[in-house]
Short mmCIF file of C-alpha atoms in Angstrom, two decimals:
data_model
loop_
_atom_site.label_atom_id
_atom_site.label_comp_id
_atom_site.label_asym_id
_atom_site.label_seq_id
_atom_site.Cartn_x
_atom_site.Cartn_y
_atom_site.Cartn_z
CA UNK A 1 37.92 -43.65 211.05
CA UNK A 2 41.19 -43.58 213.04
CA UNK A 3 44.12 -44.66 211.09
CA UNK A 4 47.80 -45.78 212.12
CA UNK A 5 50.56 -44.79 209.42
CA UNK A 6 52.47 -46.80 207.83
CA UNK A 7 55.12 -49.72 210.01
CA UNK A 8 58.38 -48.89 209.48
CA UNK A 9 61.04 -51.60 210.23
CA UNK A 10 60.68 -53.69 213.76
CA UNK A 11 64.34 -53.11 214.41
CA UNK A 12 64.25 -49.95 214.13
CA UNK A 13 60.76 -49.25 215.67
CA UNK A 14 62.52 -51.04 218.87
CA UNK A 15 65.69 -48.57 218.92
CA UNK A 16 63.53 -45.97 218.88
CA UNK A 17 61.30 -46.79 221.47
CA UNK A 18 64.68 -48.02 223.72
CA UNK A 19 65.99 -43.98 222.92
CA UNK A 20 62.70 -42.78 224.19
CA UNK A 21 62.25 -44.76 227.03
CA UNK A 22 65.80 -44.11 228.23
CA UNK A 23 65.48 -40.58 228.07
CA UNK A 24 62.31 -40.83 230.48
CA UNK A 25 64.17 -42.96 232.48
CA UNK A 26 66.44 -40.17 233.18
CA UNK A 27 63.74 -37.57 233.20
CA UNK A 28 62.04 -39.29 236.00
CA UNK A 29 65.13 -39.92 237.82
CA UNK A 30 66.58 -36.18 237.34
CA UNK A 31 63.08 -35.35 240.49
CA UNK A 32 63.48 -31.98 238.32
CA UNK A 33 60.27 -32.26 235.78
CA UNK A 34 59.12 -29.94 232.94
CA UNK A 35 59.99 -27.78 230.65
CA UNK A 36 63.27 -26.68 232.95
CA UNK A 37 64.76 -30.14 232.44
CA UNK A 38 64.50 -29.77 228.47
CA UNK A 39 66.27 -26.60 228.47
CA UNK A 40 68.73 -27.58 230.59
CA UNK A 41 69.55 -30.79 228.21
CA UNK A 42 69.33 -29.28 224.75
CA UNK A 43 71.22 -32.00 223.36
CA UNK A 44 69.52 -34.72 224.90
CA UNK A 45 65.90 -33.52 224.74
CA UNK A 46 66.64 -32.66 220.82
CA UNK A 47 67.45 -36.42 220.37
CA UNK A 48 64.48 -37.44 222.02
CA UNK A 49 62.46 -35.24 219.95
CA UNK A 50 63.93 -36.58 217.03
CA UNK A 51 63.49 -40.32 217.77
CA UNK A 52 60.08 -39.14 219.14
CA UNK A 53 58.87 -37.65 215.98
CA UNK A 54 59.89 -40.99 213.89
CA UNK A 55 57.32 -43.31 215.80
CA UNK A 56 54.33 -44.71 214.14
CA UNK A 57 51.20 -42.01 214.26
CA UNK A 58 47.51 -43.50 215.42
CA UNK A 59 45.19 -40.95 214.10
CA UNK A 60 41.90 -41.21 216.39
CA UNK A 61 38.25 -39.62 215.25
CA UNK A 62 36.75 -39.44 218.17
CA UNK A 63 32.40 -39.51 217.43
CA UNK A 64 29.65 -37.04 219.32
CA UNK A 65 28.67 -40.13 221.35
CA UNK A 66 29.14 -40.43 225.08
CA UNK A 67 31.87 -42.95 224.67
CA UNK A 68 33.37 -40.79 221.70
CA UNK A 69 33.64 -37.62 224.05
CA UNK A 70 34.81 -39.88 226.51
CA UNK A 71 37.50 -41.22 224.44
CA UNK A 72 38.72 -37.98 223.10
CA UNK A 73 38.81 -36.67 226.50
CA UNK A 74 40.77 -39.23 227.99
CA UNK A 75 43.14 -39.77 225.23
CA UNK A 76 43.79 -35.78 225.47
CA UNK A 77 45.11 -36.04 228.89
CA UNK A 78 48.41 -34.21 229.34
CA UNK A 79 47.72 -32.00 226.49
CA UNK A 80 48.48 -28.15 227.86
CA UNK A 81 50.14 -25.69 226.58
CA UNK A 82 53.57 -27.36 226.38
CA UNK A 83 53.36 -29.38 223.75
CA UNK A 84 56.60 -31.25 222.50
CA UNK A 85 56.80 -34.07 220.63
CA UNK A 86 57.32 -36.42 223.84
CA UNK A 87 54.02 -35.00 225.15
CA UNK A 88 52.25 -37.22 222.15
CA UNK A 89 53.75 -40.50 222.89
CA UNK A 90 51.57 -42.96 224.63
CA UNK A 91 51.84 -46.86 224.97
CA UNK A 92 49.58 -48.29 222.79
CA UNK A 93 48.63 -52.45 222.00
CA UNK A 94 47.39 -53.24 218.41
CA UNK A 95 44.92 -55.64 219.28
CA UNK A 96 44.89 -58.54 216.86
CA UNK A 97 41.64 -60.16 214.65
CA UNK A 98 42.17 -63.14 216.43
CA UNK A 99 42.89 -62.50 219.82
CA UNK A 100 44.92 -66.14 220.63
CA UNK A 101 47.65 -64.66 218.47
CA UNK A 102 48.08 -61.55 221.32
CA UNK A 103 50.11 -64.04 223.83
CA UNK A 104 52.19 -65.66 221.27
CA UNK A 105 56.24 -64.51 221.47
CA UNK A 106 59.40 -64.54 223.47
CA UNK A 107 58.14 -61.07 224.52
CA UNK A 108 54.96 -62.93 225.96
CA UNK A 109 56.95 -64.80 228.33
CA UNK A 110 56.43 -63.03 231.34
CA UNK A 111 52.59 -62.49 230.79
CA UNK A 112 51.94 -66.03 230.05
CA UNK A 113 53.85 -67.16 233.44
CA UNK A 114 52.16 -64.38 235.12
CA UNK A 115 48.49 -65.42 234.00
CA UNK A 116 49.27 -69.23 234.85
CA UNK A 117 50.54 -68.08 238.25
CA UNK A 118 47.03 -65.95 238.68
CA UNK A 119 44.73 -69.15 237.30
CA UNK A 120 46.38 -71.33 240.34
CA UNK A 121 46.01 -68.90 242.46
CA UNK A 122 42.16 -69.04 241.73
CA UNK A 123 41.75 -65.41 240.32
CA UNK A 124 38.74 -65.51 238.00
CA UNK A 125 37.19 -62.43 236.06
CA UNK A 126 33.72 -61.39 234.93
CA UNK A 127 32.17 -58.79 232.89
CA UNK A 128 29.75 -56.44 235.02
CA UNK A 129 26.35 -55.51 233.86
CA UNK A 130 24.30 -55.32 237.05
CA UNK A 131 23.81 -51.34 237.93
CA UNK A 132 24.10 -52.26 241.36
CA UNK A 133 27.26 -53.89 241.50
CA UNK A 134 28.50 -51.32 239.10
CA UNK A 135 27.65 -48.73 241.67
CA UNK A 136 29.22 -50.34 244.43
CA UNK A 137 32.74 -50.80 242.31
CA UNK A 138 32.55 -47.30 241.48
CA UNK A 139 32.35 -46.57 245.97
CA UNK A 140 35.17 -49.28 246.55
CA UNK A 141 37.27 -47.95 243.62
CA UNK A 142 36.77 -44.38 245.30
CA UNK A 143 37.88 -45.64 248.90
CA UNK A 144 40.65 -47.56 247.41
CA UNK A 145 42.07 -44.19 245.91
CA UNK A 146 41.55 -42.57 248.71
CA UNK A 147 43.79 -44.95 251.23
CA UNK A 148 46.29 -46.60 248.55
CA UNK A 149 49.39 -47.35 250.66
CA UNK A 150 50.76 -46.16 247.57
CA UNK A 151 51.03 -42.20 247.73
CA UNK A 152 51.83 -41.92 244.01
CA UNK A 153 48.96 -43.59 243.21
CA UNK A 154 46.08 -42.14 246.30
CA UNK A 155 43.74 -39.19 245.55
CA UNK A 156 42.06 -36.83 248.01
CA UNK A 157 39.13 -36.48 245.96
CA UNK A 158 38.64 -39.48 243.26
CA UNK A 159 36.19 -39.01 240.63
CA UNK A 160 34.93 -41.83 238.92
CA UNK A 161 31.43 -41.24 238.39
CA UNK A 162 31.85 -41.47 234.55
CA UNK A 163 32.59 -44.58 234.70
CA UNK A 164 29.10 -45.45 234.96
CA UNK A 165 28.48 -44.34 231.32
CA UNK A 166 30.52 -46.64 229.64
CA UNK A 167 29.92 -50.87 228.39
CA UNK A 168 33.18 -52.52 229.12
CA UNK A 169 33.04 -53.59 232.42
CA UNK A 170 35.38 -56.35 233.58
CA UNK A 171 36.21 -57.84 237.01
CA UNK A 172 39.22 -59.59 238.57
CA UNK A 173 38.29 -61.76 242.08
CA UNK A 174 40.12 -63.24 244.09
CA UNK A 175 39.71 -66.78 245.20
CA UNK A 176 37.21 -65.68 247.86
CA UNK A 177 35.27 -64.08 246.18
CA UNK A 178 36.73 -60.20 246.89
CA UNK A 179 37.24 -57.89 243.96
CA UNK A 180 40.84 -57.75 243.02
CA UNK A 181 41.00 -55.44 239.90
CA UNK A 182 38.45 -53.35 238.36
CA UNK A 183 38.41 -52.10 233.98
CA UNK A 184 36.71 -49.87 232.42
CA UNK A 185 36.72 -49.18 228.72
CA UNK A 186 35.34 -46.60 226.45
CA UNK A 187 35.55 -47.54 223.13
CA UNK A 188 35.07 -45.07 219.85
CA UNK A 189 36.47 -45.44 215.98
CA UNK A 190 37.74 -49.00 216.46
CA UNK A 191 40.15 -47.42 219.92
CA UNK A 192 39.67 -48.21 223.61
CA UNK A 193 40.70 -45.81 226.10
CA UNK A 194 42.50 -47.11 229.19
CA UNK A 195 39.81 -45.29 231.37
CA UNK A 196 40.36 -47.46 234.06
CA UNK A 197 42.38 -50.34 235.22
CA UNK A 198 43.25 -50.45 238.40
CA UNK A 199 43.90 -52.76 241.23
CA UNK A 200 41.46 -52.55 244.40
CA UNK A 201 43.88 -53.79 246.85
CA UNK A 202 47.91 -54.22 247.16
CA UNK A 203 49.07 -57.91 247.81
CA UNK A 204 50.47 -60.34 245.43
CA UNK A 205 47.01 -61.74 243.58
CA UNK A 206 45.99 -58.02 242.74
CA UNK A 207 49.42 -58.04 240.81
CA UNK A 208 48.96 -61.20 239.51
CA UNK A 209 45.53 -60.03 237.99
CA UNK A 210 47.03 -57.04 236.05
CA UNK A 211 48.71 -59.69 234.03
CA UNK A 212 45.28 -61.51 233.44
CA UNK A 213 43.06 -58.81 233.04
CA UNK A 214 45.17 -57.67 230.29
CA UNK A 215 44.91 -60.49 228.28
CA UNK A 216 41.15 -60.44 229.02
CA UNK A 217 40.71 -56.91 228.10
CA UNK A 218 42.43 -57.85 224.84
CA UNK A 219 40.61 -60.66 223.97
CA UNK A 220 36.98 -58.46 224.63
CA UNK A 221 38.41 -55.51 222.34
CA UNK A 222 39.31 -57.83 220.02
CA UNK A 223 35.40 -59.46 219.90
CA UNK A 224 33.99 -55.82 219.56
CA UNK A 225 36.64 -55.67 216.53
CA UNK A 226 38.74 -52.94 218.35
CA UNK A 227 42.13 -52.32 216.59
CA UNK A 228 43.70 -50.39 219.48
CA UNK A 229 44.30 -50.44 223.06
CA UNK A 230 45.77 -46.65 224.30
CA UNK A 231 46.72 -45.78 227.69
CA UNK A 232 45.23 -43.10 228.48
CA UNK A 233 48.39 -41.46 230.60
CA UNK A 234 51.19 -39.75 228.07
CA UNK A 235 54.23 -41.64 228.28
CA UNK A 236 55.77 -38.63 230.10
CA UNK A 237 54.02 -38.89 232.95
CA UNK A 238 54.14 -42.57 233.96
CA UNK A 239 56.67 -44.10 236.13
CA UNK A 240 59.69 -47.06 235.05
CA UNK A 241 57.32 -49.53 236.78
CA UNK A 242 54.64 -49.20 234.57
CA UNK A 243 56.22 -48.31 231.27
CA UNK A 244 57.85 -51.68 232.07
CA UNK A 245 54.56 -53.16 232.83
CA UNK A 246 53.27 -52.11 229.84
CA UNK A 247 56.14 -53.82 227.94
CA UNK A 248 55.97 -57.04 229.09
CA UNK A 249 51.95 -57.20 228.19
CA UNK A 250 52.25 -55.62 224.68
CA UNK A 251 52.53 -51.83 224.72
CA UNK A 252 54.61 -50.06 222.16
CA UNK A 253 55.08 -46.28 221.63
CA UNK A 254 52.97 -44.71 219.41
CA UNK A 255 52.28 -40.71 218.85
CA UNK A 256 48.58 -39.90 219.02
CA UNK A 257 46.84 -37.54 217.27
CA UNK A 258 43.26 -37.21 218.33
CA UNK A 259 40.42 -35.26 215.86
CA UNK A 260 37.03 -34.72 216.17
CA UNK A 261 34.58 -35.60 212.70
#
């Protein structure tokens, strides 16, 4: 059963995570990745090794099932041979019993403006059980990846086929109709994995419906009596935007430690 140790004290949970964060900031800036960067900054990368190695632990053990392999093998991502103490930090939501209680806060501001902003807009979401439309997400997802105006985020060759093995689907459409933002979710010892969550299109209402599909996703997990929400990308690797993103819907720092029964 995965297991999170033990809180330690909010304030000092949050100056940790500010440390960390601010030390990827520069990391990311610096264009110079790796291990050459942490030799280069002994000081620095000691400090962020140390505030590192004080977050809160979720211990995940990961089942033989096809959702269990699938969570231990995306929540192993980034795991090579260099392996410091920033290359176990992932963002993480604890997703609460009752899921009303995950948009309450001064820290919810901007997701509650942002999910009235996508209900005017008409953005609605479903979850996806038909085969068929699951296997036409899976193509449009793959063609999306493939011509994202975004290079950081396009991919010669997607591969998304797995996606057809797990439950949680969920949907974001625009008003017309058109798929906005597509979610996947394996889910294994009370954990989902952030297999997938992605938008199928770059305007303003596929924004807008990252906001609201997080709050959906959270509210699902929490029905299926999930405890945790992990992004499947190590901390290390993910840009300002989205560690900012992941802020302002919930994420907090965590290390991972992933073990099989």
């Amino acid at each position: 059963m995965s297991t999170a140790s033990p809180l330690i004290d909010d304030h000092e949970y949050a100056a940790l995570e500010s440390a960390v964060n601010a030390f990827l900031d520069q990391y990311e800036a610096s264009g110079s990745k790796g291990v050459g960067y942490l030799l280069r900054r002994p000081r620095r990368t000691a400090a962020a090794f140390a505030s590192a190695r004080r977050l809160p632990v979720l211990q995940v053990r990961t089942s033989a099932t096809p959702e269990g392999r699938a969570v231990r093998h995306e929540l192993s991502r980034g795991v090579g041979r260099l392996r410091t103490p920033l290359h176990t930090v992932s963002g993480a939501v604890a997703v609460p019993d009752d899921s009303t209680q995950y948009e309450l806060g001064a820290s919810k501001q901007t997701l509650r403006r942002k999910v009235r902003a996508a209900q005017k807009r008409g953005i609605t979401w479903e979850a996806v059980t038909d085969p068929v439309l699951r296997r036409e997400l899976v193509d449009l997802a793959d063609e999306h990846e493939r011509n994202n105006p975004h290079a950081l985020y396009r991919a010669d060759s997607p591969s998304n086929e797995d996606l057809l093995d797990y439950d949680l689907w969920l949907l974001a459409r625009a008003a017309d109709g058109s798929p906005l933002l597509l979610s996947v979710t394996p889910i294994d010892d009370g954990v989902g994995a952030l297999r997938y969550f992605r938008t199928l299109r770059a305007d303003d209402d596929a924004s807008l419906a990252r906001y609201l599909m997080t709050q959906v996703l959270i509210t699902e997990l929490s029905r299926r009596g999930v405890h945790h929400l992990v992004d499947t990308t190590i901390s290390m690797h993910l840009s300002h935007g989205l560690r900012h993103f992941q802020r302002m819907v919930g994420f907090r720092l965590i290390r991972l430690e992933v073990c099989e029964d």
